[in-house]
Amino acid sequence: MSCGYCRVGDYDDDDEINLVVSHGSMVSTMPVVEGQVERVISVRQISHAVLRYSENTGMLRLARIRKAHQPEIAELFASIILDRPGFFDGDDAQDLYTLRPVELAGPSFAFDAAYDPLIDKVLIIEAAADLMAPGKKEYSASATGRWHP
């Protein structure tokens, strides 16, 4: 009896946890011809998915994983690797870092961490803005930030 294939490899890259998941279908057989000789070989199609998590930013990046499966994979990562079930389940978890409040407030924007007296300052370490449609004023913006106690 043949079964599916799954192998997880990990490596560290600075402050990131990186997981490469190799997964494949059941083994199948295929006839091949070498010269004048025909023989049957076993074949398994293998694909790779990549999960990258930065503890400093709290961001989980998923690559080569179907969008429909990403919430389930994120929950498994939070539960098993971080031992924090529900870590990525917030209503705004897909838009955890957003520049929308900056856009709305304009130059008068200021971080307000009054709800948490342990936060001393906020440092923006990465920001990006992407034009969604040429000639239109619609765009998306995102940022990666870090709270400093």
PDB file of C-alpha atoms in Angstrom:
ATOM      1  CA  MET A   1       0.000   0.000   0.000  1.00  0.00           C
ATOM      2  CA  SER A   2       1.340   3.440  -0.932  1.00  0.00           C
ATOM      3  CA  CYS A   3       0.769   6.593   1.078  1.00  0.00           C
ATOM      4  CA  GLY A   4       1.254  10.329   0.602  1.00  0.00           C
ATOM      5  CA  TYR A   5       4.555  12.007   1.381  1.00  0.00           C
ATOM      6  CA  CYS A   6       5.354  14.879   3.736  1.00  0.00           C
ATOM      7  CA  ARG A   7       8.719  16.049   5.046  1.00  0.00           C
ATOM      8  CA  VAL A   8       9.468  19.234   7.006  1.00  0.00           C
ATOM      9  CA  GLY A   9      12.898  20.799   7.104  1.00  0.00           C
ATOM     10  CA  ASP A  10      13.785  23.870   9.144  1.00  0.00           C
ATOM     11  CA  TYR A  11      16.565  26.420   9.222  1.00  0.00           C
ATOM     12  CA  ASP A  12      17.274  29.664  11.076  1.00  0.00           C
ATOM     13  CA  ASP A  13      17.855  32.941   9.278  1.00  0.00           C
ATOM     14  CA  ASP A  14      18.645  35.722  11.732  1.00  0.00           C
ATOM     15  CA  ASP A  15      15.474  36.121  13.814  1.00  0.00           C
ATOM     16  CA  GLU A  16      13.256  34.096  11.459  1.00  0.00           C
ATOM     17  CA  ILE A  17      11.993  30.547  11.749  1.00  0.00           C
ATOM     18  CA  ASN A  18      11.902  29.015   8.275  1.00  0.00           C
ATOM     19  CA  LEU A  19      10.093  25.794   7.452  1.00  0.00           C
ATOM     20  CA  VAL A  20      10.189  24.099   4.063  1.00  0.00           C
ATOM     21  CA  VAL A  21       7.442  21.524   3.671  1.00  0.00           C
ATOM     22  CA  SER A  22       7.963  18.966   0.902  1.00  0.00           C
ATOM     23  CA  HIS A  23       4.760  17.131   0.136  1.00  0.00           C
ATOM     24  CA  GLY A  24       3.657  14.788  -2.559  1.00  0.00           C
ATOM     25  CA  SER A  25       1.085  12.471  -3.932  1.00  0.00           C
ATOM     26  CA  MET A  26       0.873   8.750  -3.576  1.00  0.00           C
ATOM     27  CA  VAL A  27       3.485   6.720  -5.410  1.00  0.00           C
ATOM     28  CA  SER A  28       2.458   5.706  -8.899  1.00  0.00           C
ATOM     29  CA  THR A  29       4.191   3.567 -11.468  1.00  0.00           C
ATOM     30  CA  MET A  30       5.200   4.434 -14.995  1.00  0.00           C
ATOM     31  CA  PRO A  31       6.725   2.370 -17.774  1.00  0.00           C
ATOM     32  CA  VAL A  32       9.954   3.798 -19.220  1.00  0.00           C
ATOM     33  CA  VAL A  33      12.040   2.676 -22.162  1.00  0.00           C
ATOM     34  CA  GLU A  34      15.831   2.732 -22.028  1.00  0.00           C
ATOM     35  CA  GLY A  35      17.288   1.711 -25.351  1.00  0.00           C
ATOM     36  CA  GLN A  36      15.379  -1.439 -26.299  1.00  0.00           C
ATOM     37  CA  VAL A  37      14.425  -2.337 -22.703  1.00  0.00           C
ATOM     38  CA  GLU A  38      11.150  -1.392 -21.067  1.00  0.00           C
ATOM     39  CA  ARG A  39      10.903  -1.309 -17.285  1.00  0.00           C
ATOM     40  CA  VAL A  40       8.523   0.082 -14.667  1.00  0.00           C
ATOM     41  CA  ILE A  41       9.640   2.776 -12.231  1.00  0.00           C
ATOM     42  CA  SER A  42       7.980   4.332  -9.176  1.00  0.00           C
ATOM     43  CA  VAL A  43       7.227   8.057  -9.364  1.00  0.00           C
ATOM     44  CA  ARG A  44       6.032  10.575  -6.773  1.00  0.00           C
ATOM     45  CA  GLN A  45       5.285  14.208  -7.617  1.00  0.00           C
ATOM     46  CA  ILE A  46       6.743  16.531  -4.964  1.00  0.00           C
ATOM     47  CA  SER A  47       5.797  20.163  -4.234  1.00  0.00           C
ATOM     48  CA  HIS A  48       7.243  22.594  -1.715  1.00  0.00           C
ATOM     49  CA  ALA A  49       5.642  25.134   0.610  1.00  0.00           C
ATOM     50  CA  VAL A  50       7.550  27.691   2.676  1.00  0.00           C
ATOM     51  CA  LEU A  51       6.620  29.239   6.031  1.00  0.00           C
ATOM     52  CA  ARG A  52       8.685  32.143   7.376  1.00  0.00           C
ATOM     53  CA  TYR A  53       8.005  33.602  10.825  1.00  0.00           C
ATOM     54  CA  SER A  54       9.741  36.577  12.396  1.00  0.00           C
ATOM     55  CA  GLU A  55       9.441  36.758  16.166  1.00  0.00           C
ATOM     56  CA  ASN A  56      10.430  40.449  16.143  1.00  0.00           C
ATOM     57  CA  THR A  57       7.573  41.496  13.871  1.00  0.00           C
ATOM     58  CA  GLY A  58       5.071  38.722  14.637  1.00  0.00           C
ATOM     59  CA  MET A  59       4.594  38.189  10.899  1.00  0.00           C
ATOM     60  CA  LEU A  60       4.066  34.794   9.296  1.00  0.00           C
ATOM     61  CA  ARG A  61       4.733  34.673   5.566  1.00  0.00           C
ATOM     62  CA  LEU A  62       3.350  31.754   3.585  1.00  0.00           C
ATOM     63  CA  ALA A  63       4.547  30.854   0.103  1.00  0.00           C
ATOM     64  CA  ARG A  64       3.231  28.266  -2.337  1.00  0.00           C
ATOM     65  CA  ILE A  65       0.201  27.519  -0.146  1.00  0.00           C
ATOM     66  CA  ARG A  66      -3.287  27.899  -1.595  1.00  0.00           C
ATOM     67  CA  LYS A  67      -5.017  30.978  -0.207  1.00  0.00           C
ATOM     68  CA  ALA A  68      -7.958  28.849   0.965  1.00  0.00           C
ATOM     69  CA  HIS A  69      -5.603  26.782   3.156  1.00  0.00           C
ATOM     70  CA  GLN A  70      -3.565  29.661   4.597  1.00  0.00           C
ATOM     71  CA  PRO A  71      -5.752  30.324   7.699  1.00  0.00           C
ATOM     72  CA  GLU A  72      -5.631  26.631   8.638  1.00  0.00           C
ATOM     73  CA  ILE A  73      -1.847  26.499   8.136  1.00  0.00           C
ATOM     74  CA  ALA A  74      -1.395  29.696  10.181  1.00  0.00           C
ATOM     75  CA  GLU A  75      -3.450  28.195  13.030  1.00  0.00           C
ATOM     76  CA  LEU A  76      -1.436  24.970  12.943  1.00  0.00           C
ATOM     77  CA  PHE A  77       1.781  27.010  13.043  1.00  0.00           C
ATOM     78  CA  ALA A  78       0.508  29.088  15.978  1.00  0.00           C
ATOM     79  CA  SER A  79      -0.651  26.014  17.898  1.00  0.00           C
ATOM     80  CA  ILE A  80       2.252  23.670  17.244  1.00  0.00           C
ATOM     81  CA  ILE A  81       5.316  25.858  16.695  1.00  0.00           C
ATOM     82  CA  LEU A  82       4.471  28.935  18.790  1.00  0.00           C
ATOM     83  CA  ASP A  83       2.337  27.078  21.356  1.00  0.00           C
ATOM     84  CA  ARG A  84      -0.108  30.013  21.098  1.00  0.00           C
ATOM     85  CA  PRO A  85      -3.387  28.793  19.571  1.00  0.00           C
ATOM     86  CA  GLY A  86      -5.384  31.605  17.992  1.00  0.00           C
ATOM     87  CA  PHE A  87      -2.343  33.898  17.642  1.00  0.00           C
ATOM     88  CA  PHE A  88      -3.264  34.765  14.025  1.00  0.00           C
ATOM     89  CA  ASP A  89      -7.075  34.605  14.496  1.00  0.00           C
ATOM     90  CA  GLY A  90      -7.851  38.278  15.113  1.00  0.00           C
ATOM     91  CA  ASP A  91     -10.344  40.048  12.859  1.00  0.00           C
ATOM     92  CA  ASP A  92      -7.506  42.097  11.392  1.00  0.00           C
ATOM     93  CA  ALA A  93      -4.889  39.317  11.405  1.00  0.00           C
ATOM     94  CA  GLN A  94      -4.519  39.485   7.615  1.00  0.00           C
ATOM     95  CA  ASP A  95      -3.983  43.250   7.889  1.00  0.00           C
ATOM     96  CA  LEU A  96      -2.113  43.323  11.179  1.00  0.00           C
ATOM     97  CA  TYR A  97       0.121  46.186  10.139  1.00  0.00           C
ATOM     98  CA  THR A  98      -1.661  48.823   8.114  1.00  0.00           C
ATOM     99  CA  LEU A  99      -0.959  52.436   7.234  1.00  0.00           C
ATOM    100  CA  ARG A 100      -4.673  53.270   6.921  1.00  0.00           C
ATOM    101  CA  PRO A 101      -4.732  55.320  10.188  1.00  0.00           C
ATOM    102  CA  VAL A 102      -1.709  57.287   8.926  1.00  0.00           C
ATOM    103  CA  GLU A 103      -3.475  57.939   5.630  1.00  0.00           C
ATOM    104  CA  LEU A 104      -6.637  59.148   7.399  1.00  0.00           C
ATOM    105  CA  ALA A 105      -4.850  61.367   9.928  1.00  0.00           C
ATOM    106  CA  GLY A 106      -2.284  62.789   7.524  1.00  0.00           C
ATOM    107  CA  PRO A 107       0.601  64.752   9.048  1.00  0.00           C
ATOM    108  CA  SER A 108      -1.083  64.875  12.457  1.00  0.00           C
ATOM    109  CA  PHE A 109      -0.802  61.094  12.897  1.00  0.00           C
ATOM    110  CA  ALA A 110       0.755  59.873  16.168  1.00  0.00           C
ATOM    111  CA  PHE A 111       1.000  56.421  17.686  1.00  0.00           C
ATOM    112  CA  ASP A 112      -1.205  56.028  20.732  1.00  0.00           C
ATOM    113  CA  ALA A 113      -0.221  53.241  23.066  1.00  0.00           C
ATOM    114  CA  ALA A 114      -1.972  54.689  26.125  1.00  0.00           C
ATOM    115  CA  TYR A 115      -3.899  51.425  26.572  1.00  0.00           C
ATOM    116  CA  ASP A 116      -0.644  49.615  27.413  1.00  0.00           C
ATOM    117  CA  PRO A 117       1.625  51.380  29.919  1.00  0.00           C
ATOM    118  CA  LEU A 118       4.444  48.904  29.156  1.00  0.00           C
ATOM    119  CA  ILE A 119       4.870  50.278  25.609  1.00  0.00           C
ATOM    120  CA  ASP A 120       7.542  52.941  25.625  1.00  0.00           C
ATOM    121  CA  LYS A 121       7.861  53.629  21.901  1.00  0.00           C
ATOM    122  CA  VAL A 122       6.992  52.269  18.474  1.00  0.00           C
ATOM    123  CA  LEU A 123       9.493  51.762  15.670  1.00  0.00           C
ATOM    124  CA  ILE A 124       8.404  51.318  12.047  1.00  0.00           C
ATOM    125  CA  ILE A 125      10.957  49.005  10.461  1.00  0.00           C
ATOM    126  CA  GLU A 126       9.396  48.541   7.015  1.00  0.00           C
ATOM    127  CA  ALA A 127       6.704  50.221   4.938  1.00  0.00           C
ATOM    128  CA  ALA A 128       5.349  49.717   1.423  1.00  0.00           C
ATOM    129  CA  ALA A 129       2.654  51.273  -0.755  1.00  0.00           C
ATOM    130  CA  ASP A 130       1.378  49.582  -3.902  1.00  0.00           C
ATOM    131  CA  LEU A 131      -0.618  51.277  -6.638  1.00  0.00           C
ATOM    132  CA  MET A 132      -3.619  49.057  -7.327  1.00  0.00           C
ATOM    133  CA  ALA A 133      -4.753  50.511 -10.670  1.00  0.00           C
ATOM    134  CA  PRO A 134      -2.777  52.881 -12.905  1.00  0.00           C
ATOM    135  CA  GLY A 135      -4.451  56.258 -13.206  1.00  0.00           C
ATOM    136  CA  LYS A 136      -6.641  55.756 -10.137  1.00  0.00           C
ATOM    137  CA  LYS A 137      -6.091  56.990  -6.612  1.00  0.00           C
ATOM    138  CA  GLU A 138      -6.761  53.605  -5.043  1.00  0.00           C
ATOM    139  CA  TYR A 139      -3.759  51.961  -3.469  1.00  0.00           C
ATOM    140  CA  SER A 140      -2.875  49.689  -0.603  1.00  0.00           C
ATOM    141  CA  ALA A 141      -0.303  50.342   2.041  1.00  0.00           C
ATOM    142  CA  SER A 142       1.251  48.156   4.650  1.00  0.00           C
ATOM    143  CA  ALA A 143       3.904  48.431   7.304  1.00  0.00           C
ATOM    144  CA  THR A 144       5.830  46.207   9.620  1.00  0.00           C
ATOM    145  CA  GLY A 145       6.178  47.562  13.106  1.00  0.00           C
ATOM    146  CA  ARG A 146       7.471  46.614  16.492  1.00  0.00           C
ATOM    147  CA  TRP A 147       6.348  47.696  19.968  1.00  0.00           C
ATOM    148  CA  HIS A 148       9.146  48.446  22.401  1.00  0.00           C
ATOM    149  CA  PRO A 149       8.477  47.916  26.100  1.00  0.00           C
TER     150      PRO A 149
END
